[in-house]
CSV table of C-alpha atoms in Angstrom, one decimal:
chain,number,residue,atom,x,y,z
A,29,MET,CA,-6.1,19.0,-34.9
A,30,ILE,CA,-3.8,17.5,-32.2
A,31,ALA,CA,-1.6,20.6,-32.3
A,32,ASN,CA,-4.7,22.8,-31.7
A,33,LEU,CA,-5.7,20.7,-28.8
A,34,VAL,CA,-2.3,20.9,-27.2
A,35,THR,CA,-2.3,24.7,-27.7
A,36,ARG,CA,-5.7,25.0,-26.0
A,37,VAL,CA,-4.5,22.9,-23.1
A,38,ASP,CA,-1.4,25.1,-22.8
A,39,ASN,CA,-3.5,28.3,-22.7
A,40,LEU,CA,-6.0,26.8,-20.3
A,41,ALA,CA,-3.3,25.7,-17.9
A,42,LYS,CA,-2.0,29.3,-17.4
A,43,GLY,CA,-4.8,30.0,-14.9
A,44,GLY,CA,-8.5,30.5,-14.3
A,45,TRP,CA,-11.3,28.6,-12.5
A,46,LEU,CA,-11.7,26.1,-15.3
A,47,ASN,CA,-8.1,25.1,-15.0
A,48,THR,CA,-8.5,24.6,-11.3
A,49,LEU,CA,-11.7,22.6,-11.7
A,50,LEU,CA,-10.4,20.3,-14.4
A,51,SER,CA,-7.2,19.7,-12.5
A,52,LEU,CA,-9.2,18.6,-9.5
A,53,LEU,CA,-11.3,16.3,-11.6
A,54,ALA,CA,-8.3,14.9,-13.4
A,55,GLY,CA,-6.7,14.0,-10.1
A,56,ALA,CA,-9.8,12.5,-8.7
A,57,SER,CA,-10.5,10.5,-11.9
A,58,MET,CA,-7.1,8.8,-11.5
A,59,ILE,CA,-8.4,7.1,-8.3
A,60,GLY,CA,-10.6,5.0,-10.6
A,61,ALA,CA,-7.4,3.1,-11.6
A,62,PHE,CA,-7.2,1.8,-8.0
A,63,ALA,CA,-9.6,-0.5,-6.1
A,64,PRO,CA,-12.5,-1.0,-5.9
A,65,LEU,CA,-13.0,0.2,-9.5
A,66,SER,CA,-9.6,-1.1,-10.6
A,67,ALA,CA,-9.9,0.5,-14.1
A,68,TRP,CA,-6.1,0.4,-14.4
A,69,PHE,CA,-6.0,2.4,-17.7
A,70,LEU,CA,-7.5,5.5,-16.0
A,71,VAL,CA,-4.0,6.2,-14.6
A,72,PHE,CA,-2.9,7.5,-18.0
A,73,PRO,CA,-5.4,10.3,-18.9
A,74,GLY,CA,-4.8,12.0,-15.5
A,75,LEU,CA,-1.0,12.0,-15.9
A,76,VAL,CA,-1.2,13.2,-19.5
A,77,TRP,CA,-3.4,16.1,-18.3
A,78,LEU,CA,-1.0,17.0,-15.5
A,79,PHE,CA,2.2,17.0,-17.6
A,80,LEU,CA,1.2,18.0,-21.1
A,81,PRO,CA,1.5,21.8,-20.7
A,82,LEU,CA,4.3,21.7,-18.1
A,83,GLN,CA,7.1,23.0,-20.3
A,84,SER,CA,5.1,26.0,-21.4
A,85,LEU,CA,4.2,27.1,-17.8
A,86,THR,CA,6.0,29.3,-15.3
A,87,MET,CA,7.0,27.7,-12.0
A,88,LYS,CA,4.1,29.3,-10.2
A,89,GLN,CA,1.5,28.2,-12.8
A,90,ALA,CA,2.9,24.6,-12.8
A,91,LEU,CA,2.9,24.3,-9.1
A,92,TYR,CA,-0.6,25.7,-8.8
A,93,ARG,CA,-1.9,23.2,-11.4
A,94,GLY,CA,0.0,20.3,-9.8
A,95,LEU,CA,-1.3,21.2,-6.3
A,96,TRP,CA,-4.9,21.1,-7.3
A,97,PHE,CA,-4.4,17.9,-9.3
A,98,HIS,CA,-3.0,16.2,-6.2
A,99,ILE,CA,-5.7,17.7,-3.9
A,100,GLY,CA,-8.3,16.1,-6.2
A,101,PHE,CA,-6.4,12.8,-6.1
A,102,PHE,CA,-5.9,12.5,-2.4
A,103,SER,CA,-9.2,14.0,-1.4
A,104,LEU,CA,-11.0,11.1,-3.0
A,105,GLY,CA,-8.3,8.5,-2.6
A,106,ILE,CA,-7.8,8.8,1.2
A,107,SER,CA,-11.2,10.1,2.2
A,108,TRP,CA,-11.4,7.2,4.6
A,109,VAL,CA,-8.9,9.0,6.9
A,110,HIS,CA,-11.8,11.3,8.0
A,111,VAL,CA,-13.9,8.2,8.8
A,112,SER,CA,-11.2,7.0,11.2
A,113,ILE,CA,-10.6,10.4,12.8
A,114,HIS,CA,-14.2,11.5,13.2
A,115,ARG,CA,-16.3,8.3,13.6
A,116,PHE,CA,-13.9,6.2,15.6
A,117,GLY,CA,-11.6,8.8,17.1
A,118,ASN,CA,-14.6,10.7,18.4
A,119,VAL,CA,-13.1,14.0,17.1
A,120,PRO,CA,-15.9,16.5,16.4
A,121,LEU,CA,-16.4,17.7,12.8
A,122,ALA,CA,-15.1,21.1,13.7
A,123,LEU,CA,-11.6,19.5,14.2
A,124,SER,CA,-11.8,16.3,12.1
A,125,ILE,CA,-12.4,18.1,8.8
A,126,PRO,CA,-9.4,20.6,9.2
A,127,LEU,CA,-7.2,17.7,10.3
A,128,THR,CA,-8.1,15.6,7.3
A,129,LEU,CA,-7.7,18.6,4.9
A,130,SER,CA,-4.3,19.4,6.5
A,131,PHE,CA,-3.2,15.8,5.8
A,132,ILE,CA,-4.4,15.9,2.2
A,133,LEU,CA,-2.7,19.3,1.7
A,134,ALA,CA,0.6,18.0,3.1
A,135,LEU,CA,0.5,15.0,0.8
A,136,SER,CA,-0.4,17.2,-2.1
A,137,ILE,CA,2.4,19.6,-1.5
A,138,TYR,CA,4.9,16.7,-1.1
A,139,ALA,CA,3.7,15.1,-4.3
A,140,SER,CA,4.0,18.4,-6.2
A,141,LEU,CA,7.8,18.3,-5.5
A,142,THR,CA,8.1,16.4,-8.7
A,143,ILE,CA,6.9,19.4,-10.7
A,144,TYR,CA,9.1,21.8,-8.7
A,145,ILE,CA,12.3,19.7,-9.2
A,146,VAL,CA,11.6,19.1,-12.9
A,147,LYS,CA,10.9,22.8,-13.6
A,148,ARG,CA,13.8,24.0,-11.5
A,149,TRP,CA,16.6,21.7,-12.8
A,150,PHE,CA,15.5,20.2,-16.1
A,151,SER,CA,13.7,22.9,-18.0
A,152,HIS,CA,16.6,23.1,-20.5
A,153,LEU,CA,15.9,19.6,-21.8
A,154,SER,CA,14.2,18.8,-25.1
A,155,SER,CA,10.6,17.4,-25.0
A,156,PRO,CA,11.7,13.8,-25.4
A,157,LEU,CA,14.2,13.9,-22.6
A,158,TYR,CA,11.9,16.0,-20.5
A,159,PHE,CA,9.0,13.6,-20.7
A,160,LEU,CA,10.8,10.3,-21.1
A,161,VAL,CA,13.7,10.7,-18.7
A,162,ALA,CA,13.4,13.7,-16.3
A,163,ILE,CA,9.7,13.3,-15.1
A,164,PRO,CA,9.9,9.5,-14.5
A,165,PHE,CA,13.2,9.8,-12.8
A,166,VAL,CA,12.1,12.6,-10.4
A,167,TRP,CA,8.7,11.1,-9.7
A,168,LEU,CA,10.3,7.8,-8.7
A,169,ILE,CA,12.8,9.5,-6.4
A,170,VAL,CA,10.0,11.5,-4.7
A,171,GLU,CA,7.9,8.3,-4.4
A,172,TRP,CA,10.8,6.4,-2.9
A,173,LEU,CA,11.4,9.1,-0.3
A,174,GLY,CA,7.7,9.0,0.6
A,175,ASN,CA,8.4,5.6,2.1
A,176,TYR,CA,10.3,7.2,4.9
A,177,LEU,CA,9.6,10.9,5.4
A,178,ALA,CA,7.4,11.8,8.4
A,179,THR,CA,7.0,8.0,9.1
A,180,GLY,CA,6.1,7.3,5.5
A,181,PHE,CA,2.8,6.8,3.7
A,182,PRO,CA,3.3,4.9,0.4
A,183,TRP,CA,-0.4,4.1,0.0
A,184,LEU,CA,-1.5,5.3,-3.4
A,185,THR,CA,1.7,4.7,-5.4
A,186,LEU,CA,1.2,4.4,-9.1
A,187,GLY,CA,2.3,0.8,-9.3
A,188,HIS,CA,-0.5,-0.4,-7.0
A,189,SER,CA,-3.1,0.6,-9.6
A,190,GLN,CA,-1.9,-2.1,-12.0
A,191,VAL,CA,-2.3,-5.2,-9.9
A,192,ASP,CA,-5.0,-6.3,-12.4
A,193,GLY,CA,-3.4,-4.6,-15.3
A,194,TRP,CA,-1.1,-5.9,-18.1
A,195,LEU,CA,1.9,-4.2,-16.5
A,196,SER,CA,1.5,-6.4,-13.3
A,197,VAL,CA,4.0,-8.9,-14.8
A,198,VAL,CA,6.8,-6.4,-14.1
A,199,ALA,CA,6.2,-6.7,-10.3
A,200,PRO,CA,8.2,-10.0,-9.7
A,201,LEU,CA,11.1,-8.4,-11.5
A,202,LEU,CA,11.2,-4.8,-10.3
A,203,GLY,CA,8.3,-4.5,-7.9
A,204,SER,CA,5.6,-1.9,-7.9
A,205,SER,CA,8.3,0.8,-8.4
A,206,GLY,CA,9.2,-0.8,-11.7
A,207,ILE,CA,5.5,-0.6,-12.7
A,208,SER,CA,5.4,3.1,-11.6
A,209,TYR,CA,8.3,3.8,-13.8
A,210,LEU,CA,6.8,2.0,-16.8
A,211,ILE,CA,3.5,3.9,-16.3
A,212,LEU,CA,5.4,7.2,-16.4
A,213,LEU,CA,7.5,6.1,-19.4
A,214,ILE,CA,4.3,5.2,-21.4
A,215,THR,CA,2.8,8.5,-20.3
A,216,GLY,CA,6.0,10.1,-21.6
A,217,ILE,CA,5.6,8.4,-25.0
A,218,ILE,CA,2.1,9.7,-25.3
A,219,LEU,CA,3.2,13.2,-24.3
A,220,VAL,CA,6.0,13.2,-26.9
A,221,GLY,CA,3.6,12.0,-29.5
A,222,LEU,CA,1.1,14.8,-28.7
A,223,ARG,CA,3.8,17.6,-28.6
A,224,GLU,CA,6.1,16.5,-31.4
A,225,GLY,CA,3.8,14.9,-33.9
A,226,GLN,CA,5.5,13.1,-36.8
A,227,VAL,CA,8.9,13.8,-35.2
A,228,ALA,CA,8.0,11.6,-32.3
A,229,LEU,CA,7.6,8.4,-34.4
A,230,LYS,CA,11.2,7.4,-33.8
A,231,TYR,CA,10.7,7.7,-30.1
A,232,LEU,CA,7.5,5.7,-30.2
A,233,THR,CA,9.1,2.9,-32.2
A,234,THR,CA,12.3,2.9,-30.2
A,235,LEU,CA,10.6,2.7,-26.8
A,236,ALA,CA,7.1,1.4,-27.3
A,237,LEU,CA,8.0,-1.8,-29.1
A,238,PRO,CA,10.6,-3.0,-26.5
A,239,ILE,CA,8.1,-2.3,-23.7
A,240,ILE,CA,5.4,-4.4,-25.5
A,241,ILE,CA,7.8,-7.2,-26.3
A,242,SER,CA,9.2,-7.2,-22.7
A,243,VAL,CA,5.7,-7.4,-21.2
A,244,LEU,CA,4.7,-10.3,-23.5
A,245,VAL,CA,7.9,-12.2,-22.6
A,246,LEU,CA,7.4,-11.6,-18.9
A,247,HIS,CA,3.8,-13.0,-19.2
A,248,GLN,CA,5.4,-16.4,-20.2
A,249,ILE,CA,7.9,-16.6,-17.3
A,250,GLN,CA,7.0,-18.5,-14.1
A,251,TRP,CA,9.5,-17.3,-11.5
A,252,VAL,CA,8.3,-19.8,-8.8
A,253,ARG,CA,6.7,-23.2,-8.9
A,254,VAL,CA,3.8,-24.4,-6.7
A,255,SER,CA,4.8,-27.5,-4.6
A,256,ASP,CA,2.6,-30.3,-3.4
A,257,GLU,CA,3.0,-29.3,0.3
A,258,THR,CA,-0.2,-27.6,1.6
A,259,LEU,CA,-1.5,-26.1,4.8
A,260,LYS,CA,-5.2,-26.1,5.6
A,261,VAL,CA,-6.0,-22.6,7.0
A,262,SER,CA,-9.2,-21.0,8.4
A,263,LEU,CA,-9.7,-17.3,8.9
A,264,ILE,CA,-12.3,-16.1,11.4
A,265,GLN,CA,-13.9,-12.8,10.6
A,266,PRO,CA,-16.0,-11.7,13.6
A,267,SER,CA,-17.2,-8.4,12.1
A,268,ILE,CA,-17.4,-6.6,15.4
A,269,PRO,CA,-18.3,-2.9,15.1
A,270,GLN,CA,-15.3,-0.8,16.0
A,271,ASP,CA,-17.3,1.4,18.4
A,272,LYS,CA,-18.3,-1.8,20.4
A,273,LYS,CA,-15.0,-3.7,20.2
A,274,TRP,CA,-13.5,-2.4,23.4
A,275,LEU,CA,-16.6,-2.2,25.6
A,276,ILE,CA,-16.2,-4.4,28.7
A,277,GLU,CA,-19.7,-5.8,28.3
A,278,GLU,CA,-18.8,-7.0,24.8
A,279,ARG,CA,-15.6,-8.8,25.8
A,280,ARG,CA,-17.3,-12.0,27.0
A,281,LYS,CA,-19.3,-12.3,23.8
A,282,THR,CA,-16.2,-11.8,21.7
A,283,LEU,CA,-14.1,-14.4,23.6
A,284,LYS,CA,-16.9,-16.9,23.5
A,285,TYR,CA,-17.3,-16.5,19.8
A,286,PHE,CA,-13.7,-17.1,19.0
A,287,HIS,CA,-13.5,-20.1,21.4
A,288,GLU,CA,-16.6,-21.8,20.1
A,289,THR,CA,-15.8,-21.2,16.4
A,290,THR,CA,-12.2,-22.4,16.7
A,291,ALA,CA,-13.3,-25.5,18.6
A,292,LYS,CA,-15.4,-26.6,15.6
A,293,LEU,CA,-12.6,-26.3,13.0
A,294,ASP,CA,-10.2,-29.0,11.9
A,295,SER,CA,-7.8,-26.8,10.0
A,296,GLN,CA,-4.0,-27.0,10.8
A,297,LEU,CA,-3.9,-23.2,11.3
A,298,VAL,CA,-6.7,-20.9,12.5
A,299,ILE,CA,-6.2,-17.2,12.2
A,300,TRP,CA,-7.9,-14.5,14.2
A,301,PRO,CA,-7.5,-10.8,13.1
A,302,GLU,CA,-5.5,-7.9,14.5
A,303,GLY,CA,-6.5,-7.1,18.1
A,304,ALA,CA,-9.0,-10.0,18.1
A,305,ILE,CA,-8.8,-10.2,21.8
A,306,PRO,CA,-10.0,-6.9,23.3
A,307,ALA,CA,-7.8,-7.2,26.4
A,308,LEU,CA,-4.1,-7.3,27.4
A,309,GLU,CA,-2.5,-10.7,27.2
A,310,SER,CA,-2.0,-10.6,31.0
A,311,GLN,CA,-5.7,-10.2,31.5
A,312,VAL,CA,-6.7,-13.3,29.5
A,313,THR,CA,-4.0,-15.9,30.5
A,314,ASN,CA,-6.5,-18.5,31.5
A,315,TYR,CA,-8.5,-18.0,28.3
A,316,LEU,CA,-5.4,-18.3,26.1
A,317,GLN,CA,-4.3,-21.5,28.0
A,318,THR,CA,-7.7,-23.1,27.3
A,319,ILE,CA,-7.4,-22.2,23.6
A,320,ASP,CA,-3.8,-23.6,23.6
A,321,GLU,CA,-4.9,-26.9,25.1
A,322,ILE,CA,-7.8,-27.3,22.7
A,323,ALA,CA,-5.5,-26.6,19.7
A,324,LYS,CA,-2.7,-28.9,20.8
A,325,ALA,CA,-5.2,-31.7,21.2
A,326,LYS,CA,-6.0,-31.4,17.5
A,327,SER,CA,-2.4,-30.6,16.4
A,328,GLN,CA,-3.7,-27.2,15.4
A,329,ALA,CA,-2.1,-23.8,15.7
A,330,VAL,CA,-4.0,-20.6,16.5
A,331,LEU,CA,-2.6,-17.2,15.4
A,332,THR,CA,-4.2,-14.2,17.0
A,333,GLY,CA,-3.6,-10.5,17.4
A,334,LEU,CA,-3.7,-8.9,20.8
A,335,ALA,CA,-2.2,-6.1,23.0
A,336,VAL,CA,0.8,-7.1,25.1
A,337,ASN,CA,2.5,-5.5,28.0
A,338,GLU,CA,6.2,-6.3,28.2
A,339,GLY,CA,8.5,-4.5,30.6
A,340,GLY,CA,6.1,-1.6,31.0
A,341,LYS,CA,5.7,-1.1,27.2
A,342,PHE,CA,2.7,-2.0,25.2
A,343,TYR,CA,2.9,-3.7,21.8
A,344,ASN,CA,0.5,-4.6,19.0
A,345,THR,CA,1.3,-8.2,18.8
A,346,ALA,CA,0.6,-11.4,16.9
A,347,ILE,CA,1.2,-14.7,18.8
A,348,ILE,CA,0.8,-18.4,17.9
A,349,ILE,CA,-0.6,-20.8,20.5
A,350,GLY,CA,-1.3,-24.5,20.2
A,351,HIS,CA,0.8,-26.5,17.7
A,352,GLY,CA,3.2,-23.7,16.8
A,353,GLU,CA,5.4,-21.0,18.3
A,354,GLY,CA,6.5,-17.4,18.1
A,355,ARG,CA,5.3,-13.9,18.5
A,356,TYR,CA,5.7,-10.7,16.5
A,357,ASN,CA,5.5,-7.1,17.7
A,358,LYS,CA,4.4,-4.6,15.2
A,359,GLN,CA,7.3,-2.4,14.0
A,360,HIS,CA,5.7,0.5,12.1
A,361,LEU,CA,3.0,2.1,14.1
A,362,VAL,CA,0.1,4.3,12.9
A,363,PRO,CA,0.6,8.0,14.0
A,364,PHE,CA,-2.2,9.1,16.3
A,365,GLY,CA,-3.8,5.6,16.0
A,366,GLU,CA,-1.2,3.6,17.8
A,367,TYR,CA,1.1,6.3,19.2
A,368,VAL,CA,1.0,10.0,19.5
A,369,PRO,CA,4.0,11.9,18.0
A,370,LEU,CA,5.4,14.5,20.5
A,371,GLU,CA,3.0,12.9,23.0
A,372,SER,CA,4.0,15.0,26.0
A,373,TRP,CA,2.4,18.2,24.6
A,374,ILE,CA,0.1,17.0,21.7
A,375,ARG,CA,-2.2,15.0,23.9
A,376,GLY,CA,-2.7,17.9,26.1
A,377,LEU,CA,-3.2,20.2,23.2
A,378,ILE,CA,-5.8,18.0,21.5
A,379,GLY,CA,-7.2,15.8,24.2
A,380,LEU,CA,-10.2,15.2,22.0
A,381,PHE,CA,-8.7,12.0,20.6
A,382,ASP,CA,-10.3,9.0,22.1
A,383,LEU,CA,-8.5,6.1,20.4
A,384,PRO,CA,-8.5,3.1,22.7
A,385,MET,CA,-5.0,1.9,22.0
A,386,SER,CA,-2.7,4.8,21.1
A,387,SER,CA,0.3,4.2,23.4
A,388,PHE,CA,2.0,1.4,21.7
A,389,SER,CA,5.8,1.0,21.3
A,390,GLU,CA,7.6,-0.2,18.2
A,391,GLY,CA,8.7,-3.8,17.9
A,392,SER,CA,12.3,-4.7,16.9
A,393,ALA,CA,13.2,-4.8,13.2
A,394,ASP,CA,14.9,-8.1,13.8
A,395,GLN,CA,12.3,-10.7,14.9
A,396,PRO,CA,12.3,-14.4,14.3
A,397,LEU,CA,9.7,-16.0,12.0
A,398,LEU,CA,6.7,-17.6,13.5
A,399,THR,CA,6.4,-21.4,12.9
A,400,THR,CA,3.8,-24.1,12.6
A,401,ASN,CA,3.6,-27.5,10.9
A,402,ASN,CA,7.0,-27.0,9.1
A,403,TRP,CA,5.8,-23.6,7.8
A,404,ASN,CA,7.7,-20.4,8.4
A,405,ILE,CA,5.5,-17.3,8.7
A,406,THR,CA,6.3,-13.7,8.0
A,407,MET,CA,4.0,-11.3,9.8
A,408,ALA,CA,2.7,-7.8,8.8
A,409,ILE,CA,0.2,-6.1,11.0
A,410,CYS,CA,-2.3,-3.6,9.5
A,411,PHE,CA,-0.6,-1.0,7.3
A,412,GLU,CA,2.8,-2.5,7.6
A,413,ILE,CA,1.9,-4.3,4.4
A,414,ILE,CA,2.3,-1.1,2.5
A,415,PHE,CA,6.0,-0.8,3.4
A,416,LYS,CA,7.7,-3.2,1.0
A,417,ASP,CA,11.1,-2.8,2.8
A,418,ILE,CA,9.6,-4.0,6.1
A,419,VAL,CA,8.1,-7.0,4.3
A,420,ALA,CA,11.3,-7.7,2.4
A,421,ASN,CA,13.5,-7.7,5.5
A,422,GLN,CA,11.4,-10.4,7.1
A,423,LEU,CA,10.9,-12.7,4.1
A,424,PRO,CA,14.2,-14.7,4.0
A,425,GLY,CA,13.3,-18.3,4.9
A,426,SER,CA,9.6,-17.6,4.9
A,427,ASP,CA,6.9,-19.8,3.3
A,428,VAL,CA,3.9,-17.5,3.6
A,429,LEU,CA,3.1,-13.8,4.4
A,430,ILE,CA,0.2,-13.4,6.9
A,431,THR,CA,-1.2,-9.9,7.5
A,432,LEU,CA,-3.6,-9.2,10.3
A,433,SER,CA,-5.7,-6.1,10.2
A,434,ASN,CA,-8.7,-4.3,11.7
A,435,ASP,CA,-10.1,-2.5,8.8
A,436,ALA,CA,-13.2,-1.5,10.8
A,437,TRP,CA,-11.3,1.8,11.2
A,438,PHE,CA,-12.1,2.5,7.5
A,439,GLY,CA,-15.8,2.1,7.8
A,440,ASP,CA,-17.6,1.7,4.5
A,441,SER,CA,-15.0,3.4,2.4
A,442,LEU,CA,-12.4,2.8,-0.3
A,443,GLY,CA,-9.8,1.9,2.3
A,444,PRO,CA,-10.4,-1.8,2.7
A,445,TYR,CA,-10.4,-2.4,-1.0
A,446,GLN,CA,-7.2,-0.4,-1.5
A,447,HIS,CA,-5.6,-2.3,1.4
A,448,LEU,CA,-6.4,-5.6,-0.1
A,449,ASP,CA,-4.8,-4.7,-3.5
A,450,ILE,CA,-1.6,-3.6,-1.7
A,451,ALA,CA,-1.4,-7.0,-0.1
A,452,ARG,CA,-2.0,-8.6,-3.5
A,453,MET,CA,1.0,-6.5,-4.9
A,454,ARG,CA,3.2,-7.8,-2.1
A,455,ALA,CA,2.3,-11.4,-3.1
A,456,LEU,CA,3.0,-10.7,-6.7
A,457,GLU,CA,6.3,-9.0,-6.1
A,458,ASN,CA,7.7,-11.7,-3.9
A,459,GLY,CA,6.1,-14.7,-5.4
A,460,ILE,CA,4.7,-15.9,-2.1
A,461,PRO,CA,1.2,-16.7,-0.9
A,462,VAL,CA,-0.4,-14.0,1.3
A,463,ILE,CA,-3.2,-14.6,3.9
A,464,ARG,CA,-5.2,-11.6,5.0
A,465,ALA,CA,-7.3,-11.9,8.2
A,466,THR,CA,-9.4,-8.9,9.2
A,467,ASN,CA,-12.0,-8.0,11.7
A,468,ASP,CA,-14.9,-7.0,9.3
A,469,GLY,CA,-13.4,-7.6,5.9
A,470,ILE,CA,-11.9,-8.0,3.4
A,471,SER,CA,-10.3,-11.3,4.6
A,472,ALA,CA,-8.7,-13.2,1.7
A,473,PHE,CA,-6.4,-15.9,0.5
A,474,ILE,CA,-4.0,-14.6,-2.2
A,475,ASP,CA,-1.8,-16.8,-4.3
A,476,HIS,CA,1.8,-16.2,-5.3
A,477,GLN,CA,0.6,-14.4,-8.4
A,478,GLY,CA,-1.5,-11.9,-6.5
A,479,ARG,CA,-4.8,-13.5,-7.4
A,480,VAL,CA,-7.5,-13.7,-4.8
A,481,GLU,CA,-8.5,-17.3,-4.5
A,482,ALA,CA,-11.1,-16.8,-1.8
A,483,LYS,CA,-12.4,-13.8,0.2
A,484,MET,CA,-15.0,-12.7,2.7
A,485,GLY,CA,-16.6,-9.4,2.0
A,486,LYS,CA,-16.9,-6.3,4.0
A,487,PHE,CA,-19.2,-6.6,7.1
A,488,GLU,CA,-19.6,-10.4,6.6
A,489,LYS,CA,-19.3,-12.6,9.7
A,490,GLY,CA,-18.0,-16.2,9.5
A,491,VAL,CA,-15.1,-18.5,8.6
A,492,LEU,CA,-13.1,-18.7,5.4
A,493,THR,CA,-11.1,-21.9,4.8
A,494,ALA,CA,-8.6,-22.8,2.0
A,495,GLU,CA,-5.6,-25.0,1.3
A,496,VAL,CA,-2.5,-22.8,0.9
A,497,SER,CA,0.4,-24.2,-1.2
A,498,LYS,CA,4.1,-23.7,-0.6
A,499,VAL,CA,6.1,-22.4,-3.6
A,500,ASN,CA,9.6,-23.3,-4.7
A,501,GLY,CA,12.0,-20.6,-5.9
A,502,GLU,CA,12.2,-16.9,-5.6
A,503,THR,CA,11.3,-13.9,-7.8
A,504,PRO,CA,14.2,-11.6,-8.7
A,505,TYR,CA,12.6,-8.9,-6.7
A,506,ARG,CA,12.5,-11.0,-3.6
A,507,LYS,CA,16.2,-11.9,-4.1
A,508,LEU,CA,17.4,-8.4,-4.7
A,509,GLY,CA,15.0,-6.4,-2.5
A,510,PRO,CA,13.4,-2.9,-3.0
A,511,LEU,CA,16.6,-0.9,-2.9
A,512,TRP,CA,18.3,-2.8,-5.6
A,513,ALA,CA,15.1,-2.6,-7.7
A,514,TYR,CA,15.2,1.2,-7.4
A,515,LEU,CA,18.9,1.4,-8.3
A,516,ILE,CA,18.4,-0.8,-11.4
A,517,ILE,CA,15.4,1.3,-12.5
A,518,LEU,CA,17.1,4.6,-12.1
A,519,SER,CA,20.6,3.8,-13.3
A,520,ILE,CA,20.1,4.6,-17.0
A,521,PRO,CA,18.0,7.8,-16.6
A,522,SER,CA,20.5,8.9,-14.0
A,523,LEU,CA,23.4,8.7,-16.5
A,524,ILE,CA,21.4,10.4,-19.2
A,525,LEU,CA,20.5,13.3,-16.9
A,526,ILE,CA,24.0,13.7,-15.7
A,527,VAL,CA,25.3,13.9,-19.3
A,528,THR,CA,22.6,16.3,-20.4
A,529,TYR,CA,22.9,18.5,-17.3
A,530,ARG,CA,26.6,19.0,-18.0
A,531,LYS,CA,25.7,20.2,-21.5
A,532,LYS,CA,23.1,22.7,-20.0
A,533,PRO,CA,23.6,26.1,-21.6
A,534,ARG,CA,25.2,28.6,-19.2
A,535,SER,CA,23.4,31.9,-18.8
């Protein structure tokens, strides 16, 4: 029965409209493993569908199938990109749709590199080595390079789908990349079982049992301990519509709201979201001085996001005023949202972009931690939280990771929920509490195990307050960093592939 099913999938995968449709649907269904549905187990059927017939296909057939799979995956998964471009970038549909589709196609072509490399260099391998070694190895290399190529966009990586799954315990040891590898290894076990039948039992026993035992053991390990030292923190979520945020007539209302709301709070730290103040720092010096005086009188610190002009350059910045000190300039900017690549000719070519702050400069990679009340703070502004190396580089000596964001750009889409889960993964990997302050949701307090302790939903307006606890100790991932995690994960499959490649039959 299983053999017949595998044969039917092999034949179907060779072409036809049904193959295209099912590949699209399989890719789209895998998004169900990510937030907001968070049905983590849905990651496996999609991957099995993608890879099951791979050995029996020609290069052209395999790439065709893989491309449509990833188009389905990204079309649903990052559909929020169109919301940002069309609704808030004021780009007409005639241009916003082609731009979004081009982005989806570029991501899909890049993701399909895994199939190309596996087919090109590892087709000589037996099914067990093909599915258990080559595919996980190549996928992870491609995923890693995706952090850096064309500014990087590691948004929907496989590991992020498991923040609520049973594999999440691997994150403090090997990060989300380690989870991605285990997902692919488990998928490989399923694939070998389907293709090899009874012959596969030895592989299932040899690999499946150690994975299960390791996960059970990791569930019992507490890498860090919660201390008695706490900080009372309040997040202000103003829920200002993005299309009104930068209107001059709205500025007074916005500043008044933050002023009056902060004045009522007795928390040690009050956090406003990214770009909370819709003006340059130099335009609101008197206002900031007033907030500074009010906060100091209460031994309170206020952390806010705003735009800063320093030496003729604009920065997306977070500053602490009152009972604290420090500022952080965002390092990794959003293309077209905060800066325009090849600006000298692209702005003239498509002057239809109407993004209010798209001329920012990058902050330095070496910036001191912000401080308040004997707490050291690592900052990540907006989508910097998706870059684990940026976070890791700033974590030494830090007690808490605070991320400011303006997810109003996402509208009512999947984006804010995915963004929150990525922040949860950073907390879980590094064993550190994460505080997330946003304009219109989802603001949240996340503990060192990636659990959401309190949150304020999308489009809600108000204040969220909680006690945040320091932790003692470090996770192995925080000690070693992302690069070492990759090297550890890939070391064994690398050796296996080197040995088997040398034994490759010569034509």
